[in-house]
PDB file of C-alpha atoms in Angstrom:
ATOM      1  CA  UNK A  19      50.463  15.522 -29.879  1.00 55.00           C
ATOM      2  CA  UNK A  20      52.893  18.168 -29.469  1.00 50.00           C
ATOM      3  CA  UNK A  21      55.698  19.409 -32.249  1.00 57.00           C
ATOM      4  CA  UNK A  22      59.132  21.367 -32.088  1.00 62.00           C
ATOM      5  CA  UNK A  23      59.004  24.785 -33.443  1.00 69.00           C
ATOM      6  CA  UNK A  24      59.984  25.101 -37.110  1.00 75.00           C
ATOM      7  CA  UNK A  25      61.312  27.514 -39.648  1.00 77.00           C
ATOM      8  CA  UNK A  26      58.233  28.529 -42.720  1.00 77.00           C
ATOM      9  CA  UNK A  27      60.817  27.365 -45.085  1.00 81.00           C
ATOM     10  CA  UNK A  28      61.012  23.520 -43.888  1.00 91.00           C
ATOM     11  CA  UNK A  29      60.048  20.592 -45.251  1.00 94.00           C
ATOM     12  CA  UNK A  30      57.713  18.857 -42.760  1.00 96.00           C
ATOM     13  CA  UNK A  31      57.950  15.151 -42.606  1.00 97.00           C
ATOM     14  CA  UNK A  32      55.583  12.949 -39.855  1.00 98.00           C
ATOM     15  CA  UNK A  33      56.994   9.555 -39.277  1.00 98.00           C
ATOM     16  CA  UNK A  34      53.787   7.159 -38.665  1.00 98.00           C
ATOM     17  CA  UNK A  35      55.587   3.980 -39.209  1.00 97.00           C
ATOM     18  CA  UNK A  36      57.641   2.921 -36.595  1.00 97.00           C
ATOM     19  CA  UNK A  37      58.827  -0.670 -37.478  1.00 95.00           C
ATOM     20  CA  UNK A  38      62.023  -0.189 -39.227  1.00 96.00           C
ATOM     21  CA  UNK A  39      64.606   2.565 -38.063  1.00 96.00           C
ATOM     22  CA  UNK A  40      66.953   1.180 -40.735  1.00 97.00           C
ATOM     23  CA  UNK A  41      64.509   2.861 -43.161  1.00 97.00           C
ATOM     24  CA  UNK A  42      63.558   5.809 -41.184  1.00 97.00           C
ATOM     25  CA  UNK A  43      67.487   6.389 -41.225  1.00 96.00           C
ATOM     26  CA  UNK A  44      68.363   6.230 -44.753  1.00 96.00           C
ATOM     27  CA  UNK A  45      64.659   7.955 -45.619  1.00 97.00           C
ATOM     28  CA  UNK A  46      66.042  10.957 -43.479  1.00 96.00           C
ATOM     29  CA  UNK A  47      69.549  10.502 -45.361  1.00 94.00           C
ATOM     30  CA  UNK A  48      67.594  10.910 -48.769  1.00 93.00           C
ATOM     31  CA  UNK A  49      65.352  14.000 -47.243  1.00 93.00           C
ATOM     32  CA  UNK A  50      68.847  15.751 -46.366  1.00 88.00           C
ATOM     33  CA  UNK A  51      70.957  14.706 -49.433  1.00 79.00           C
ATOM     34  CA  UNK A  52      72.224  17.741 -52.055  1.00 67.00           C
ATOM     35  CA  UNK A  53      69.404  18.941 -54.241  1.00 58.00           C
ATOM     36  CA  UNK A  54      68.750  20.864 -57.577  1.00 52.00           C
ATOM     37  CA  UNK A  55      71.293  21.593 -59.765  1.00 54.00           C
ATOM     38  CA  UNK A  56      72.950  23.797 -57.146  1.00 51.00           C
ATOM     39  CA  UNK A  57      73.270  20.987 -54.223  1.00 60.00           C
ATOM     40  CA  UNK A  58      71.101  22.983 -52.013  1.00 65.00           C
ATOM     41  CA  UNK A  59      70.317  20.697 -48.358  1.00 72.00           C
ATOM     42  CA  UNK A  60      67.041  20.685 -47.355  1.00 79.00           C
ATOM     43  CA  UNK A  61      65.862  22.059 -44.473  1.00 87.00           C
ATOM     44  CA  UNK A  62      64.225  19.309 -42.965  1.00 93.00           C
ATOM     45  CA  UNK A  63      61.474  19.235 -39.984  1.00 94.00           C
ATOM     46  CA  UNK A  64      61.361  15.821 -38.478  1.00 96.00           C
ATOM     47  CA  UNK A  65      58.238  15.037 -36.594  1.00 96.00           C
ATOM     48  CA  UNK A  66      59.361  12.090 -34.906  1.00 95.00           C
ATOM     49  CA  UNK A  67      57.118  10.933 -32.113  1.00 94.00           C
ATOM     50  CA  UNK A  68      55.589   7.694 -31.141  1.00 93.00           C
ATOM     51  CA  UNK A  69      52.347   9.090 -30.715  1.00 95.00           C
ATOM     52  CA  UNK A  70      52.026   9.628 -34.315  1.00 96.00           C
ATOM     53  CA  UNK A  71      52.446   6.005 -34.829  1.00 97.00           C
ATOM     54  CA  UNK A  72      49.437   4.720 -37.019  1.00 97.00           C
ATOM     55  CA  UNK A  73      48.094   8.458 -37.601  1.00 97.00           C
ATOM     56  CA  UNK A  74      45.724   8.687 -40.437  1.00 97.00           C
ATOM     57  CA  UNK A  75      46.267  11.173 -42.716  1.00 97.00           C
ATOM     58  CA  UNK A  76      43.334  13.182 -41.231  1.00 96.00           C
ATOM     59  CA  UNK A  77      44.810  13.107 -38.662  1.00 97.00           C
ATOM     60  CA  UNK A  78      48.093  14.595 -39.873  1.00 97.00           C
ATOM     61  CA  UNK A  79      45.783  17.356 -41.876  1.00 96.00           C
ATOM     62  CA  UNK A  80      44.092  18.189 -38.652  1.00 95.00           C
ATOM     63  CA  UNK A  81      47.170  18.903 -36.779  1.00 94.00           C
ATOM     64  CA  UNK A  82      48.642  20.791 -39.593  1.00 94.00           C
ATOM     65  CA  UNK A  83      45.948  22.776 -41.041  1.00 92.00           C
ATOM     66  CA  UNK A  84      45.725  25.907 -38.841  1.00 88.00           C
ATOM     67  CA  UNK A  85      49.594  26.421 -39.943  1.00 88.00           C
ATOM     68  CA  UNK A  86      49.587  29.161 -42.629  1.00 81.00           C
ATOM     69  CA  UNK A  87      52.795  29.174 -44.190  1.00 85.00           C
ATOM     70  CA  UNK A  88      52.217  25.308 -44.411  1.00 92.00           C
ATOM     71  CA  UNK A  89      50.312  23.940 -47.260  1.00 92.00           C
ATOM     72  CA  UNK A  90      51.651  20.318 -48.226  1.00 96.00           C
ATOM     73  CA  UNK A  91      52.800  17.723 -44.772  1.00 98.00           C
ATOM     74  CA  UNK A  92      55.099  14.759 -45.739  1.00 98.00           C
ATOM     75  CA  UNK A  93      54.180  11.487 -43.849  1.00 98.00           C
ATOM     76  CA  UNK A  94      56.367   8.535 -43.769  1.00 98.00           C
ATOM     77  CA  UNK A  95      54.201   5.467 -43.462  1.00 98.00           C
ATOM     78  CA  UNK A  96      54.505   2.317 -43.861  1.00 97.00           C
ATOM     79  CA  UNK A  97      54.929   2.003 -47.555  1.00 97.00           C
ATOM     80  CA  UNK A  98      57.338   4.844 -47.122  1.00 97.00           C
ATOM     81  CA  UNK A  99      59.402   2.232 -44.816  1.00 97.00           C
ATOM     82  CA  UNK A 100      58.896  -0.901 -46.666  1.00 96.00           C
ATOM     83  CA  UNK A 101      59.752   0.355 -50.026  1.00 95.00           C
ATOM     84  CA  UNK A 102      63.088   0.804 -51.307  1.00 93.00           C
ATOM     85  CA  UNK A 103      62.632   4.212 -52.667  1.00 94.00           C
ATOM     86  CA  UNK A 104      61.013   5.336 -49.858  1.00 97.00           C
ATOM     87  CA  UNK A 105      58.154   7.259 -51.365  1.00 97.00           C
ATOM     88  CA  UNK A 106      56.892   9.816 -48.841  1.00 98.00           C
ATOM     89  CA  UNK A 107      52.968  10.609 -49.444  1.00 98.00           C
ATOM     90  CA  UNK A 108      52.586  14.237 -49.973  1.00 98.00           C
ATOM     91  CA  UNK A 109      49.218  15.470 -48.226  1.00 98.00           C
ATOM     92  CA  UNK A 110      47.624  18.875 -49.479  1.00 96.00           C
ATOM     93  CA  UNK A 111      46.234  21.380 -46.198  1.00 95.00           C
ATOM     94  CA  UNK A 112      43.903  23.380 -48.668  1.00 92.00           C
ATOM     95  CA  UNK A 113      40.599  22.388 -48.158  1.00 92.00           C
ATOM     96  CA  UNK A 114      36.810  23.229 -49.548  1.00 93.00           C
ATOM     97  CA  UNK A 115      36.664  26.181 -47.391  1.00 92.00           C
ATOM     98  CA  UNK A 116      40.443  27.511 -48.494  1.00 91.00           C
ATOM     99  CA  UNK A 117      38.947  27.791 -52.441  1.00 92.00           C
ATOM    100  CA  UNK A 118      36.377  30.602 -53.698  1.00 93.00           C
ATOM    101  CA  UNK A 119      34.223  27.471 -54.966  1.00 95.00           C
ATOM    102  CA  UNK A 120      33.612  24.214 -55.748  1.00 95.00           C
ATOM    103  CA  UNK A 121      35.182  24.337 -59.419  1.00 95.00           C
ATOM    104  CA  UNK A 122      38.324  25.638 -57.763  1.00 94.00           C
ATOM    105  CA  UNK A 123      38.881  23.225 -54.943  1.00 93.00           C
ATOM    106  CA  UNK A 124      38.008  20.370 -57.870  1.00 94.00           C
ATOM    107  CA  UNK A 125      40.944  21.841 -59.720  1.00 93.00           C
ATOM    108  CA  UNK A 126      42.982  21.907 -57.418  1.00 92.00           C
ATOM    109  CA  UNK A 127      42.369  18.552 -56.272  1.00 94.00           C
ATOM    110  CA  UNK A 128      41.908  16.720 -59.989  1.00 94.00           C
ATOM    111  CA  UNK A 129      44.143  14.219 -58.735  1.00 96.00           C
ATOM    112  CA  UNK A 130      43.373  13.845 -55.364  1.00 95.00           C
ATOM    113  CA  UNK A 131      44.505  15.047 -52.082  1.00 96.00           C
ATOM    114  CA  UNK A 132      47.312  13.276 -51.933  1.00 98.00           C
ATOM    115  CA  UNK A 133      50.318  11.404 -53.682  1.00 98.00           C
ATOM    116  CA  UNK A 134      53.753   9.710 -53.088  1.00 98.00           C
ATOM    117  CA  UNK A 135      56.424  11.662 -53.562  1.00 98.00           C
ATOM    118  CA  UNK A 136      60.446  10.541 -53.575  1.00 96.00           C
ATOM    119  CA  UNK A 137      62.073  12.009 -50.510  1.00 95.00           C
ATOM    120  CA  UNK A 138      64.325  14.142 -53.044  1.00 92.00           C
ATOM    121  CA  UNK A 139      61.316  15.625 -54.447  1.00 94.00           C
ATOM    122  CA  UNK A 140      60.099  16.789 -51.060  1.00 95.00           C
ATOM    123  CA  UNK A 141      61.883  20.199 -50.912  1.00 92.00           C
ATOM    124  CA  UNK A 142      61.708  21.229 -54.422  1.00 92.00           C
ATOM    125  CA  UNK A 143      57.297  20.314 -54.107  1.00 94.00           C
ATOM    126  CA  UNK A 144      57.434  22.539 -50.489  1.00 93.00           C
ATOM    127  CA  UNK A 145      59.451  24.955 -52.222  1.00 91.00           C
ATOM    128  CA  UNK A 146      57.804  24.997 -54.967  1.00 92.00           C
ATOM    129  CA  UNK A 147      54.019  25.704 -53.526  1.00 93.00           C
ATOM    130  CA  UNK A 148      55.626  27.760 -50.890  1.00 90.00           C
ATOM    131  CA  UNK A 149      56.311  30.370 -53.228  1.00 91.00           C
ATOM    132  CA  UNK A 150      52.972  29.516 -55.779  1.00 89.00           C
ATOM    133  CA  UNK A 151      55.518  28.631 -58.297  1.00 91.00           C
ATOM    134  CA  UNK A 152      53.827  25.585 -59.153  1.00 93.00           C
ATOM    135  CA  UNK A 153      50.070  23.933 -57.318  1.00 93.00           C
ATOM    136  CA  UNK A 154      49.662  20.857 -55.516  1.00 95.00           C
ATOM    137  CA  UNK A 155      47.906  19.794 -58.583  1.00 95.00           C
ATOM    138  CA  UNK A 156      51.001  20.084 -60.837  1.00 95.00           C
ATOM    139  CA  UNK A 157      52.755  17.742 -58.325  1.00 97.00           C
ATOM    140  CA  UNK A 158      50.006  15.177 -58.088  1.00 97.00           C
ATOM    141  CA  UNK A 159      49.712  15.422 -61.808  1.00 96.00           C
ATOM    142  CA  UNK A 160      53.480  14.006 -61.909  1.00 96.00           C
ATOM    143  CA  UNK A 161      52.874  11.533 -59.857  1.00 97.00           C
ATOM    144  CA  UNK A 162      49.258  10.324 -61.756  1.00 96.00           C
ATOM    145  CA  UNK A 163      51.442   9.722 -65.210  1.00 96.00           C
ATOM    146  CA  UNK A 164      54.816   8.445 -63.375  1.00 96.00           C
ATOM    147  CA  UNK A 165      54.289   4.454 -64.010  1.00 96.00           C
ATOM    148  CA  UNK A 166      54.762   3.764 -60.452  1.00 96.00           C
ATOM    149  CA  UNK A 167      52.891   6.772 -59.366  1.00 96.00           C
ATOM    150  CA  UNK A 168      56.099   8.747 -57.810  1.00 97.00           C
ATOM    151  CA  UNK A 169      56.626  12.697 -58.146  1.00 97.00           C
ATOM    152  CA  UNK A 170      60.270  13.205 -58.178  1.00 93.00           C
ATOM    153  CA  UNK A 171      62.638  15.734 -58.103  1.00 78.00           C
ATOM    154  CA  UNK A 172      62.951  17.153 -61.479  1.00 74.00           C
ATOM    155  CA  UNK A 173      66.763  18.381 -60.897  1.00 47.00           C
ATOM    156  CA  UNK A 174      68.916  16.194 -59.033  1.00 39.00           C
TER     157      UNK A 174
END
């Protein structure tokens, strides 16, 4: 599958789900909206292709992982479409081989490889790990207490 270039500081999002464009739509309108308490907009990569329709999230890591200023992909799947919050799930790109050991990569995985994520939390988690302000593990901590197992955007 091929992708547009995109800028190191974008928030990549891979639409899988291709049954509702209403949703897609106001998912996108969410991913764009002001953020933090400044009103920043996110910069925003769409990966919008039918041939990612029904991609696993293997998948998705595969195609992403060779990226190195790229180390969390945003996939909007089914339950991102057919929820009303729209929660995105957040995929981590480290893997085994990425960590100095075992006892690292289980740290930084502790609660999993993956977890939703609202579409306003998206730039401030890509931001956020860009920069190694925060781990993947911090996010997916957030979303392991959140009673409907969301990470969202702490300043909105």
């Amino acid at each position: 599958m091929t992708r547009a270039p995109r800028d190191e500081f974008d928030v990549v999002v891979v639409r899988t789900d291709y049954g509702d464009d209403r949703a897609w739509h106001a998912l996108v309108a969410a991913l764009r909206g002001p953020s933090g308490e400044h009103g920043f907009e996110a910069h925003v990569h769409l990966v919008e292709e039918p041939a990612w329709e029904g991609a696993t999230t293997d998948a998705v890591r595969a195609a992403f992982r060779a990226e190195e200023d790229l180390s969390v992909v945003f996939v909007a799947d089914r339950v991102s479409m057919r929820t009303e919050e729209h929660p995105l799930l957040a995929l981590t790109l480290v893997t085994r081989e990425d960590c100095a050991d075992d006892e690292e990569y289980e740290e930084l995985t502790e609660f999993g490889t993956s977890f939703r994520a609202s579409p306003a939390a998206a730039d401030e988690i890509h931001a956020n790990l860009s920069i190694a302000n925060l781990g993947f593990e911090d996010f997916a901590a957030a979303a392991h207490y959140d009673p409907e197992g969301i990470c969202r955007a702490s300043a909105r």
